[in-house]
Coordinates of C-alpha atoms in Angstrom, one line a residue:
M1 CA 142.8 94.2 134.4
S2 CA 144.6 96.0 131.7
P3 CA 141.9 95.3 129.0
V4 CA 139.5 97.5 131.1
R5 CA 141.9 100.4 131.1
E6 CA 142.3 100.2 127.4
E7 CA 138.6 100.2 126.7
R8 CA 137.7 103.1 129.0
S9 CA 139.0 105.6 126.5
A10 CA 136.1 104.8 124.1
W11 CA 133.6 105.7 126.8
T12 CA 133.0 109.4 127.7
R13 CA 129.6 109.4 129.3
P14 CA 128.6 109.7 133.0
H15 CA 125.2 108.1 132.3
L16 CA 123.7 105.1 130.4
L17 CA 120.3 106.2 129.4
G18 CA 119.7 104.1 126.2
L19 CA 121.3 102.5 123.3
R20 CA 119.8 104.7 120.7
E21 CA 122.2 107.5 121.5
L22 CA 125.3 105.3 121.6
S23 CA 127.8 104.6 118.8
A24 CA 128.9 101.2 117.8
E25 CA 132.3 102.0 119.4
E26 CA 130.7 102.8 122.7
I27 CA 128.6 99.6 122.7
M28 CA 131.8 97.6 122.0
A29 CA 133.6 99.4 124.8
V30 CA 131.0 98.1 127.2
L31 CA 131.0 94.6 125.8
D32 CA 134.9 94.4 125.8
T33 CA 135.0 95.8 129.4
A34 CA 132.4 93.2 130.4
D35 CA 134.6 90.5 128.9
S36 CA 137.4 91.6 131.2
F37 CA 135.1 91.5 134.2
A38 CA 133.5 88.1 133.4
E39 CA 136.6 86.3 134.8
I40 CA 136.0 87.7 138.3
S41 CA 133.0 85.5 138.8
T42 CA 135.1 82.4 138.4
R43 CA 137.5 83.3 141.2
S44 CA 137.4 81.9 144.7
I45 CA 137.1 85.5 146.0
R46 CA 134.7 87.1 143.6
K47 CA 135.4 90.8 144.4
V48 CA 137.7 93.6 143.2
P49 CA 138.3 97.0 144.8
T50 CA 137.5 99.0 141.7
L51 CA 134.6 101.0 143.2
R52 CA 135.5 100.8 146.8
G53 CA 134.1 103.8 148.7
R54 CA 131.4 104.5 146.0
V55 CA 127.7 104.2 146.7
V56 CA 125.2 102.7 144.2
V57 CA 121.5 103.2 144.8
N58 CA 118.9 100.9 143.2
L59 CA 116.0 103.2 142.7
F60 CA 113.2 100.9 141.6
Y61 CA 109.7 102.1 141.1
E62 CA 108.6 98.9 139.4
A63 CA 108.9 95.2 140.4
S64 CA 112.1 93.4 139.4
T65 CA 114.0 90.3 140.3
R66 CA 116.8 89.6 137.8
T67 CA 117.7 93.3 137.1
R68 CA 117.7 94.5 140.6
L69 CA 119.6 91.5 142.0
S70 CA 122.1 91.7 139.1
F71 CA 122.9 95.3 139.7
S72 CA 123.2 94.8 143.4
L73 CA 125.6 91.9 143.0
A74 CA 127.5 93.7 140.2
A75 CA 128.1 96.7 142.6
Q76 CA 129.1 94.4 145.4
R77 CA 131.6 92.5 143.2
L78 CA 133.2 95.9 142.5
S79 CA 133.3 96.6 146.3
A80 CA 130.7 99.5 146.1
D81 CA 128.2 100.0 148.9
V82 CA 124.6 99.3 147.8
L83 CA 121.3 100.9 148.9
D84 CA 118.0 99.4 147.8
F85 CA 115.0 101.7 147.4
T86 CA 111.5 100.4 146.8
K87 CA 108.5 102.5 146.0
E88 CA 106.2 100.7 148.5
S89 CA 108.3 101.6 151.5
S90 CA 109.3 105.1 150.5
S91 CA 107.9 108.7 150.8
T92 CA 106.5 108.3 147.3
A93 CA 103.3 107.1 149.1
K94 CA 103.2 110.6 150.7
G95 CA 103.4 112.4 147.4
E96 CA 107.2 112.9 147.0
T97 CA 108.4 113.2 143.4
L98 CA 111.1 111.2 141.8
I99 CA 113.4 114.3 141.6
D100 CA 112.9 115.2 145.2
T101 CA 113.5 111.7 146.3
A102 CA 116.7 111.4 144.2
R103 CA 118.1 114.8 145.3
N104 CA 117.5 114.0 148.9
I105 CA 119.3 110.6 148.6
E106 CA 122.1 112.2 146.6
A107 CA 122.6 114.7 149.4
M108 CA 123.7 111.8 151.6
G109 CA 126.7 111.2 149.2
V110 CA 125.9 108.7 146.5
D111 CA 127.6 108.1 143.2
V112 CA 125.2 106.1 140.9
F113 CA 121.5 105.8 140.6
V114 CA 120.2 102.7 138.9
L115 CA 116.6 103.7 138.0
R116 CA 113.6 101.6 137.0
H117 CA 110.5 103.6 136.4
A118 CA 107.1 103.2 134.6
A119 CA 107.4 106.5 132.8
P120 CA 109.3 106.6 129.5
G121 CA 112.2 109.1 129.7
A122 CA 112.3 109.0 133.5
A123 CA 116.1 108.3 133.5
T124 CA 116.8 111.1 131.1
V125 CA 114.8 113.5 133.3
L126 CA 116.6 112.3 136.4
A127 CA 120.0 112.8 134.8
R128 CA 119.3 116.5 134.2
H129 CA 118.6 117.0 138.0
V130 CA 121.4 115.2 139.7
K131 CA 125.2 115.3 139.6
C132 CA 125.9 111.6 140.0
S133 CA 125.6 109.0 137.3
V134 CA 122.3 107.6 136.2
V135 CA 121.9 104.1 134.7
N136 CA 118.5 103.3 133.1
A137 CA 117.3 99.9 134.3
G138 CA 114.1 100.2 132.2
D139 CA 111.8 103.1 131.7
G140 CA 108.2 102.2 130.6
A141 CA 108.1 100.9 127.1
H142 CA 111.0 103.1 126.0
E143 CA 114.4 101.3 126.6
H144 CA 116.2 98.7 128.8
P145 CA 119.8 99.3 127.7
T146 CA 121.6 96.8 130.0
Q147 CA 119.2 94.0 128.9
A148 CA 120.1 94.6 125.3
L149 CA 123.8 94.9 126.1
L150 CA 123.8 91.5 127.9
D151 CA 121.8 90.0 125.0
L152 CA 124.5 91.3 122.6
F153 CA 127.2 89.9 125.0
A154 CA 125.6 86.5 125.1
I155 CA 125.2 86.3 121.3
K156 CA 128.8 87.3 120.7
K157 CA 130.0 84.8 123.3
R158 CA 128.1 81.9 121.7
L159 CA 128.3 82.7 118.0
G160 CA 131.5 84.7 117.9
R161 CA 130.0 87.7 116.1
I162 CA 127.0 90.0 115.7
K163 CA 127.7 91.6 112.3
G164 CA 125.8 89.8 109.5
L165 CA 123.5 87.7 111.8
H166 CA 119.8 87.6 111.3
V167 CA 118.0 88.2 114.6
A168 CA 114.2 87.7 115.0
I169 CA 112.6 89.4 118.0
V170 CA 109.3 87.6 118.5
G171 CA 106.3 88.6 120.6
D172 CA 104.9 91.8 122.2
I173 CA 107.1 94.3 120.3
A174 CA 104.6 97.2 120.8
H175 CA 105.0 97.3 124.6
S176 CA 108.6 96.1 124.9
R177 CA 111.5 98.3 126.0
V178 CA 113.7 95.2 125.6
A179 CA 112.8 95.1 121.9
R180 CA 113.6 98.7 121.3
S181 CA 117.0 98.6 122.9
N182 CA 117.8 95.4 121.1
I183 CA 116.8 97.0 117.8
W184 CA 119.2 99.9 118.3
G185 CA 122.1 97.8 119.5
L186 CA 121.8 95.0 117.0
Q187 CA 121.6 97.4 114.0
K188 CA 124.5 99.5 115.2
L189 CA 126.6 96.4 115.3
G190 CA 125.6 95.2 111.8
A191 CA 122.9 92.7 112.4
R192 CA 119.7 92.2 110.4
V193 CA 116.6 92.5 112.6
T194 CA 113.1 91.2 112.0
V195 CA 110.3 91.8 114.4
V196 CA 107.7 89.0 114.5
G197 CA 104.2 88.8 115.9
P198 CA 100.5 89.5 115.3
P199 CA 99.7 92.9 113.7
T200 CA 98.2 94.1 117.0
L201 CA 101.6 93.6 118.8
V202 CA 103.9 94.3 115.8
P203 CA 102.6 97.4 114.0
E204 CA 103.9 98.3 110.6
R205 CA 105.3 101.6 112.0
F206 CA 108.3 99.6 113.3
R207 CA 109.7 99.6 109.8
E208 CA 110.6 103.2 110.5
L209 CA 113.3 101.9 112.9
G210 CA 115.0 100.1 110.0
V211 CA 113.8 96.6 110.8
E212 CA 111.7 94.1 108.8
V213 CA 108.2 93.3 110.0
C214 CA 106.7 89.9 109.7
H215 CA 103.5 88.4 111.0
D216 CA 104.3 84.8 110.2
L217 CA 107.0 83.1 112.4
D218 CA 107.1 80.0 110.2
K219 CA 108.1 82.1 107.2
V220 CA 111.3 83.4 108.7
L221 CA 112.3 80.2 110.6
P222 CA 114.8 79.0 108.1
E223 CA 116.6 82.4 107.8
V224 CA 117.1 83.2 111.5
D225 CA 120.3 82.8 113.5
V226 CA 119.0 84.1 116.8
F227 CA 115.4 84.0 118.2
N228 CA 114.8 86.5 121.0
M229 CA 111.4 85.4 122.5
L230 CA 109.5 88.1 124.4
R231 CA 106.6 87.5 126.8
I232 CA 103.2 89.1 126.4
Q233 CA 103.2 92.2 128.7
R234 CA 99.6 92.1 130.0
E235 CA 100.4 94.7 132.6
R236 CA 101.0 97.3 129.8
Q237 CA 98.0 96.3 127.7
G238 CA 94.5 97.6 128.2
T239 CA 92.9 94.6 126.5
L240 CA 94.1 91.3 125.1
N241 CA 95.5 92.0 121.7
F242 CA 94.8 88.5 120.2
P243 CA 91.9 86.1 120.4
S244 CA 93.4 83.7 123.0
T245 CA 96.6 82.6 124.6
E246 CA 96.2 79.2 122.9
E247 CA 96.0 80.8 119.4
Y248 CA 99.1 83.0 120.1
T249 CA 101.1 79.9 121.2
R250 CA 100.0 78.0 118.1
L251 CA 101.1 80.8 115.7
F252 CA 104.1 82.4 117.5
G253 CA 105.2 80.1 120.3
L254 CA 108.7 78.5 119.8
S255 CA 108.3 74.8 120.3
R256 CA 110.8 71.9 119.8
E257 CA 109.0 71.0 116.6
R258 CA 109.2 74.5 115.2
L259 CA 112.8 75.0 116.3
A260 CA 113.7 71.8 114.4
R261 CA 112.8 73.6 111.2
A262 CA 115.3 76.5 111.9
K263 CA 119.0 76.5 111.2
P264 CA 120.9 73.8 113.1
E265 CA 123.1 76.4 114.7
A266 CA 120.3 78.9 115.5
V267 CA 120.1 79.9 119.2
V268 CA 117.2 81.0 121.5
M269 CA 117.1 83.8 123.9
H270 CA 114.5 85.2 126.4
P271 CA 114.9 88.2 128.7
G272 CA 112.6 86.8 131.4
P273 CA 110.4 86.3 133.1
I274 CA 109.4 83.3 130.9
N275 CA 105.8 82.3 130.5
R276 CA 106.5 78.6 129.8
G277 CA 104.2 77.0 127.3
V278 CA 103.1 80.4 125.9
E279 CA 105.9 82.1 123.9
I280 CA 108.4 79.3 124.5
S281 CA 108.1 75.6 125.4
P282 CA 109.9 74.3 128.5
D283 CA 112.1 71.9 126.4
V284 CA 113.3 74.8 124.2
A285 CA 113.9 77.1 127.2
D286 CA 116.0 74.5 128.9
G287 CA 117.5 72.9 125.8
P288 CA 121.1 73.1 124.5
R289 CA 120.3 75.9 122.0
S290 CA 119.0 78.2 124.8
L291 CA 121.1 81.1 126.0
V292 CA 118.8 82.0 128.8
L293 CA 121.1 81.3 131.7
E294 CA 124.1 82.6 129.7
Q295 CA 122.2 85.9 129.4
V296 CA 121.8 86.0 133.2
A297 CA 125.4 85.1 133.9
G298 CA 126.7 87.6 131.3
G299 CA 124.4 90.2 132.6
L300 CA 126.4 90.4 135.8
A301 CA 129.6 91.2 133.9
V302 CA 127.8 93.7 131.7
R303 CA 126.4 95.6 134.6
M304 CA 129.8 95.6 136.4
A305 CA 131.2 97.1 133.2
V306 CA 128.4 99.8 133.0
L307 CA 128.8 100.8 136.7
F308 CA 132.6 100.9 136.3
L309 CA 132.5 103.0 133.2
C310 CA 129.8 105.4 134.3
A311 CA 131.0 105.8 137.9
G312 CA 134.6 106.3 136.7
R313 CA 133.6 108.9 134.2
S314 CA 131.3 110.7 136.7
A315 CA 134.1 110.9 139.3
A316 CA 136.5 112.3 136.7
L317 CA 134.0 115.0 135.7
Q318 CA 133.4 115.9 139.3
A319 CA 137.2 116.1 139.9
E320 CA 137.5 118.4 136.8
E321 CA 134.7 120.6 138.1
A322 CA 136.3 120.8 141.6
Q323 CA 139.7 121.8 140.0
A324 CA 138.1 124.4 137.8
Q325 CA 136.2 125.9 140.8
A326 CA 139.4 125.9 142.8
A327 CA 141.3 127.6 140.0
T328 CA 138.5 130.2 139.6
S329 CA 138.5 130.9 143.3
A330 CA 142.3 131.4 143.4
A331 CA 142.2 133.7 140.4
T332 CA 139.4 135.8 142.0
Q333 CA 141.2 136.1 145.3
G334 CA 144.5 137.1 143.7
P335 CA 148.0 137.0 145.2
G336 CA 147.1 139.5 147.9
A337 CA 144.6 137.2 149.4
A338 CA 147.1 134.4 149.4
A339 CA 149.7 136.6 151.2
Q340 CA 147.0 137.6 153.7
G341 CA 146.2 134.0 154.4
G342 CA 149.9 133.2 154.8
S343 CA 150.5 135.9 157.5
A344 CA 147.4 134.9 159.5

């Protein structure tokens, strides 16, 4: 596991709150560490003792399948203990706040909170109120950093690079935390990014993030190396932002016929859940140019890397704080107190 030890020096954070704040070197540290962990899932015994004795809490205030299960399995593969929190069966129904809930759980002795919450910035707020590590598993329409990291990991695995690639993120950009995290990560690693969709879902203001904005998928088809297809997030929309689902599919859905007009080596991604026949046709989602299952498989290694890096850094910081407190206490007591203690 020596590659992991080498890459840890590039990571100095106890939390993963978003990709906007990370450097290219920090992103690559996660991807390279994930590459080291990917091999574990091919073993007959798929577990290492890296986080033995640590406790990871999945603090999910929104529904999730892939992300929650992936984090749980990642923690278990690292030999950590896992606790699953769900909003419906918690004291949240009685009026308890996120901070009160987290601090009470932390008092039981936990090391990492993996938080999913509907409020943008929730993970950042939580990190200010707890001593353990916080990993953002999606906060409203703000960021979803581990999804973007696993997308980057899958692209790099299949195409061998990220720098210089042209990536089209297609669909509901306005309401997508996945799109925002991907924009930050892709640009930091040197990719060209175009966001594509109807004007109601892809506002011109996204140009301020340094991306190109296009409202015609067919126009960019021949230029794109990677298509990242996003679903329409009806749960975050007050009203339907286009005339009909059929019209959306006709204009922005990725079908086999449309993909045939793209580069022969172009690949297709989707963060899930997929609305088959809407943003992507079944034969494309399941075809040889699809990275969907590679994203899921790589996501496990990426989340193992994130837990390893954050929990390791958090433990180091806590140890430093404990040593500093002990040194301060010894200096305050002085040699007389030590002598008194020795004669007792």
